[in-house]
Amino acid sequence: MQTALVHVIEPILDSTFHDRSFGFRHGRGCHGALRCVEELLEAGYVYVVDADLKGYFDTIPKDRLLDIVQQKISDRRVLGLIEMFLNQGVMEAMREWIPEAGVPQGAVLSPVLSNAYLNPLDHRMADLGFQMVRYADDCAPGNVHAR
């Protein structure tokens, strides 16, 4: 079911993703992200900040994520399936519980949802003039001034 959902929502969401977002996207990958950083360095950018969002998948706020997805996906049945996915129980030490935040790591649907959540950040950083390159939950925002 998750794979079917990905086939439906990924083309819609991916078309809105920033050009400098490279993780979990078809035709893009770590080599493309590195190439983009190298181009910025060659263009004279001299400051790089390497950031990794620790525990990213486990900490994505479900309500904000759903708000972002609802801005692009209007079919209530699809949204209901996504919400069911986000609210599925977890079995741990013979106890079942529902996490308050996060998307399940390793699930087929999680990468596209994780990119959807960070997409507003990607666009906001670009709007502010920062040359940010993001691969999944790792990003390298560069200084806006070339030397």
mmCIF file of C-alpha atoms in Angstrom:
data_model
loop_
_atom_site.group_PDB
_atom_site.id
_atom_site.type_symbol
_atom_site.label_atom_id
_atom_site.label_comp_id
_atom_site.label_asym_id
_atom_site.label_seq_id
_atom_site.Cartn_x
_atom_site.Cartn_y
_atom_site.Cartn_z
ATOM 1 C CA MET A 1 0.000 0.000 0.000
ATOM 2 C CA GLN A 2 2.844 2.400 0.817
ATOM 3 C CA THR A 3 4.423 1.823 -2.586
ATOM 4 C CA ALA A 4 1.117 2.642 -4.276
ATOM 5 C CA LEU A 5 0.890 5.839 -2.201
ATOM 6 C CA VAL A 6 4.426 6.805 -3.189
ATOM 7 C CA HIS A 7 3.547 6.329 -6.873
ATOM 8 C CA VAL A 8 0.593 8.693 -6.416
ATOM 9 C CA ILE A 9 2.077 11.439 -4.251
ATOM 10 C CA GLU A 10 5.773 11.490 -5.170
ATOM 11 C CA PRO A 11 5.356 13.071 -8.627
ATOM 12 C CA ILE A 12 3.117 15.770 -7.145
ATOM 13 C CA LEU A 13 5.373 16.588 -4.206
ATOM 14 C CA ASP A 14 8.679 16.119 -6.036
ATOM 15 C CA SER A 15 7.712 18.731 -8.629
ATOM 16 C CA THR A 16 7.717 21.321 -5.814
ATOM 17 C CA PHE A 17 11.025 20.265 -4.266
ATOM 18 C CA HIS A 18 13.936 22.696 -4.492
ATOM 19 C CA ASP A 19 16.629 22.004 -7.106
ATOM 20 C CA ARG A 20 19.254 21.756 -4.350
ATOM 21 C CA SER A 21 17.463 18.923 -2.545
ATOM 22 C CA PHE A 22 19.198 15.667 -3.467
ATOM 23 C CA GLY A 23 18.327 12.926 -0.973
ATOM 24 C CA PHE A 24 15.775 10.215 -1.772
ATOM 25 C CA ARG A 25 14.953 11.635 -5.209
ATOM 26 C CA HIS A 26 14.994 9.864 -8.572
ATOM 27 C CA GLY A 27 17.942 10.871 -10.727
ATOM 28 C CA ARG A 28 19.620 12.645 -7.829
ATOM 29 C CA GLY A 29 21.976 11.482 -5.151
ATOM 30 C CA CYS A 30 25.018 12.227 -3.044
ATOM 31 C CA HIS A 31 27.254 12.715 -6.105
ATOM 32 C CA GLY A 32 24.948 15.439 -7.396
ATOM 33 C CA ALA A 33 24.934 17.145 -4.005
ATOM 34 C CA LEU A 34 28.742 17.032 -3.845
ATOM 35 C CA ARG A 35 28.979 18.370 -7.402
ATOM 36 C CA CYS A 36 26.703 21.274 -6.440
ATOM 37 C CA VAL A 37 28.836 22.115 -3.375
ATOM 38 C CA GLU A 38 31.959 21.934 -5.538
ATOM 39 C CA GLU A 39 30.410 24.363 -8.060
ATOM 40 C CA LEU A 40 29.629 26.815 -5.259
ATOM 41 C CA LEU A 41 33.206 26.583 -3.974
ATOM 42 C CA GLU A 42 34.529 27.176 -7.499
ATOM 43 C CA ALA A 43 32.204 30.192 -7.773
ATOM 44 C CA GLY A 44 34.010 31.721 -4.799
ATOM 45 C CA TYR A 45 31.858 30.812 -1.833
ATOM 46 C CA VAL A 46 34.255 30.273 1.056
ATOM 47 C CA TYR A 47 32.087 29.494 4.094
ATOM 48 C CA VAL A 48 30.335 26.178 4.535
ATOM 49 C CA VAL A 49 28.222 25.068 7.468
ATOM 50 C CA ASP A 50 27.623 21.323 7.590
ATOM 51 C CA ALA A 51 24.461 20.449 9.521
ATOM 52 C CA ASP A 52 22.887 17.105 10.331
ATOM 53 C CA LEU A 53 19.433 16.974 11.879
ATOM 54 C CA LYS A 54 19.912 14.397 14.616
ATOM 55 C CA GLY A 55 17.057 11.921 14.914
ATOM 56 C CA TYR A 56 15.287 13.695 12.055
ATOM 57 C CA PHE A 57 12.865 10.952 11.000
ATOM 58 C CA ASP A 58 11.848 10.342 14.621
ATOM 59 C CA THR A 59 11.130 14.004 15.361
ATOM 60 C CA ILE A 60 9.078 15.242 12.391
ATOM 61 C CA PRO A 61 5.876 16.771 13.828
ATOM 62 C CA LYS A 62 3.015 14.785 12.284
ATOM 63 C CA ASP A 63 0.493 17.637 12.356
ATOM 64 C CA ARG A 64 2.815 20.070 10.542
ATOM 65 C CA LEU A 65 3.807 17.381 8.056
ATOM 66 C CA LEU A 66 0.153 16.673 7.267
ATOM 67 C CA ASP A 67 -0.498 20.420 6.826
ATOM 68 C CA ILE A 68 2.339 20.601 4.286
ATOM 69 C CA VAL A 69 1.109 17.523 2.404
ATOM 70 C CA GLN A 70 -2.480 18.847 2.379
ATOM 71 C CA GLN A 71 -1.277 21.969 0.576
ATOM 72 C CA LYS A 72 -0.395 19.792 -2.440
ATOM 73 C CA ILE A 73 -2.629 16.713 -2.121
ATOM 74 C CA SER A 74 -6.389 17.255 -1.959
ATOM 75 C CA ASP A 75 -7.781 13.716 -2.203
ATOM 76 C CA ARG A 76 -9.192 12.932 1.260
ATOM 77 C CA ARG A 77 -8.754 9.175 0.763
ATOM 78 C CA VAL A 78 -5.045 9.574 0.018
ATOM 79 C CA LEU A 79 -4.643 11.941 2.954
ATOM 80 C CA GLY A 80 -6.459 9.450 5.177
ATOM 81 C CA LEU A 81 -4.072 6.681 4.152
ATOM 82 C CA ILE A 82 -1.075 8.900 4.876
ATOM 83 C CA GLU A 83 -2.501 9.779 8.287
ATOM 84 C CA MET A 84 -3.123 6.080 9.030
ATOM 85 C CA PHE A 85 0.489 5.376 8.087
ATOM 86 C CA LEU A 86 1.757 8.110 10.422
ATOM 87 C CA ASN A 87 -0.398 6.847 13.295
ATOM 88 C CA GLN A 88 0.405 3.161 13.056
ATOM 89 C CA GLY A 89 1.436 1.408 16.234
ATOM 90 C CA VAL A 90 4.962 0.317 17.067
ATOM 91 C CA MET A 91 5.686 -2.986 18.808
ATOM 92 C CA GLU A 92 8.626 -2.712 21.160
ATOM 93 C CA ALA A 93 9.516 -5.068 23.996
ATOM 94 C CA MET A 94 6.142 -6.787 23.670
ATOM 95 C CA ARG A 95 4.360 -3.462 24.120
ATOM 96 C CA GLU A 96 2.488 -1.544 21.389
ATOM 97 C CA TRP A 97 2.462 2.257 21.354
ATOM 98 C CA ILE A 98 1.856 5.083 18.867
ATOM 99 C CA PRO A 99 4.689 7.614 18.552
ATOM 100 C CA GLU A 100 3.637 11.246 18.998
ATOM 101 C CA ALA A 101 6.061 12.441 16.314
ATOM 102 C CA GLY A 102 8.094 11.064 13.463
ATOM 103 C CA VAL A 103 7.846 8.898 10.397
ATOM 104 C CA PRO A 104 8.956 5.262 10.504
ATOM 105 C CA GLN A 105 12.566 4.864 9.350
ATOM 106 C CA GLY A 106 12.934 2.316 6.589
ATOM 107 C CA ALA A 107 9.330 2.622 5.433
ATOM 108 C CA VAL A 108 8.774 3.164 1.705
ATOM 109 C CA LEU A 109 6.698 6.316 2.243
ATOM 110 C CA SER A 110 8.977 8.031 4.787
ATOM 111 C CA PRO A 111 11.620 9.495 2.424
ATOM 112 C CA VAL A 112 9.134 11.442 0.293
ATOM 113 C CA LEU A 113 7.363 12.694 3.417
ATOM 114 C CA SER A 114 10.662 13.707 5.014
ATOM 115 C CA ASN A 115 11.576 15.701 1.899
ATOM 116 C CA ALA A 116 8.126 17.322 1.885
ATOM 117 C CA TYR A 117 8.650 18.480 5.460
ATOM 118 C CA LEU A 118 12.044 20.126 4.749
ATOM 119 C CA ASN A 119 11.009 21.589 1.384
ATOM 120 C CA PRO A 120 9.740 24.890 2.889
ATOM 121 C CA LEU A 121 13.132 25.306 4.606
ATOM 122 C CA ASP A 122 14.932 24.742 1.302
ATOM 123 C CA HIS A 123 12.887 27.450 -0.418
ATOM 124 C CA ARG A 124 13.106 29.863 2.533
ATOM 125 C CA MET A 125 16.895 29.590 2.688
ATOM 126 C CA ALA A 126 17.094 30.297 -1.055
ATOM 127 C CA ASP A 127 14.729 33.266 -0.672
ATOM 128 C CA LEU A 128 17.058 34.657 2.012
ATOM 129 C CA GLY A 129 20.032 34.324 -0.349
ATOM 130 C CA PHE A 130 21.702 31.276 1.195
ATOM 131 C CA GLN A 131 23.103 28.666 -1.180
ATOM 132 C CA MET A 132 21.947 25.602 0.734
ATOM 133 C CA VAL A 133 22.531 22.099 -0.605
ATOM 134 C CA ARG A 134 20.547 19.368 1.143
ATOM 135 C CA TYR A 135 20.955 15.610 1.027
ATOM 136 C CA ALA A 136 18.171 14.000 3.101
ATOM 137 C CA ASP A 137 18.585 15.457 6.608
ATOM 138 C CA ASP A 138 22.120 16.741 6.007
ATOM 139 C CA CYS A 139 22.615 20.223 4.664
ATOM 140 C CA ALA A 140 25.456 22.564 3.888
ATOM 141 C CA PRO A 141 24.255 26.184 3.849
ATOM 142 C CA GLY A 142 26.918 28.411 2.347
ATOM 143 C CA ASN A 143 27.640 32.050 2.931
ATOM 144 C CA VAL A 144 25.753 34.379 0.610
ATOM 145 C CA HIS A 145 28.893 36.321 -0.303
ATOM 146 C CA ALA A 146 31.467 35.133 -2.799
ATOM 147 C CA ARG A 147 35.041 36.321 -2.291
#
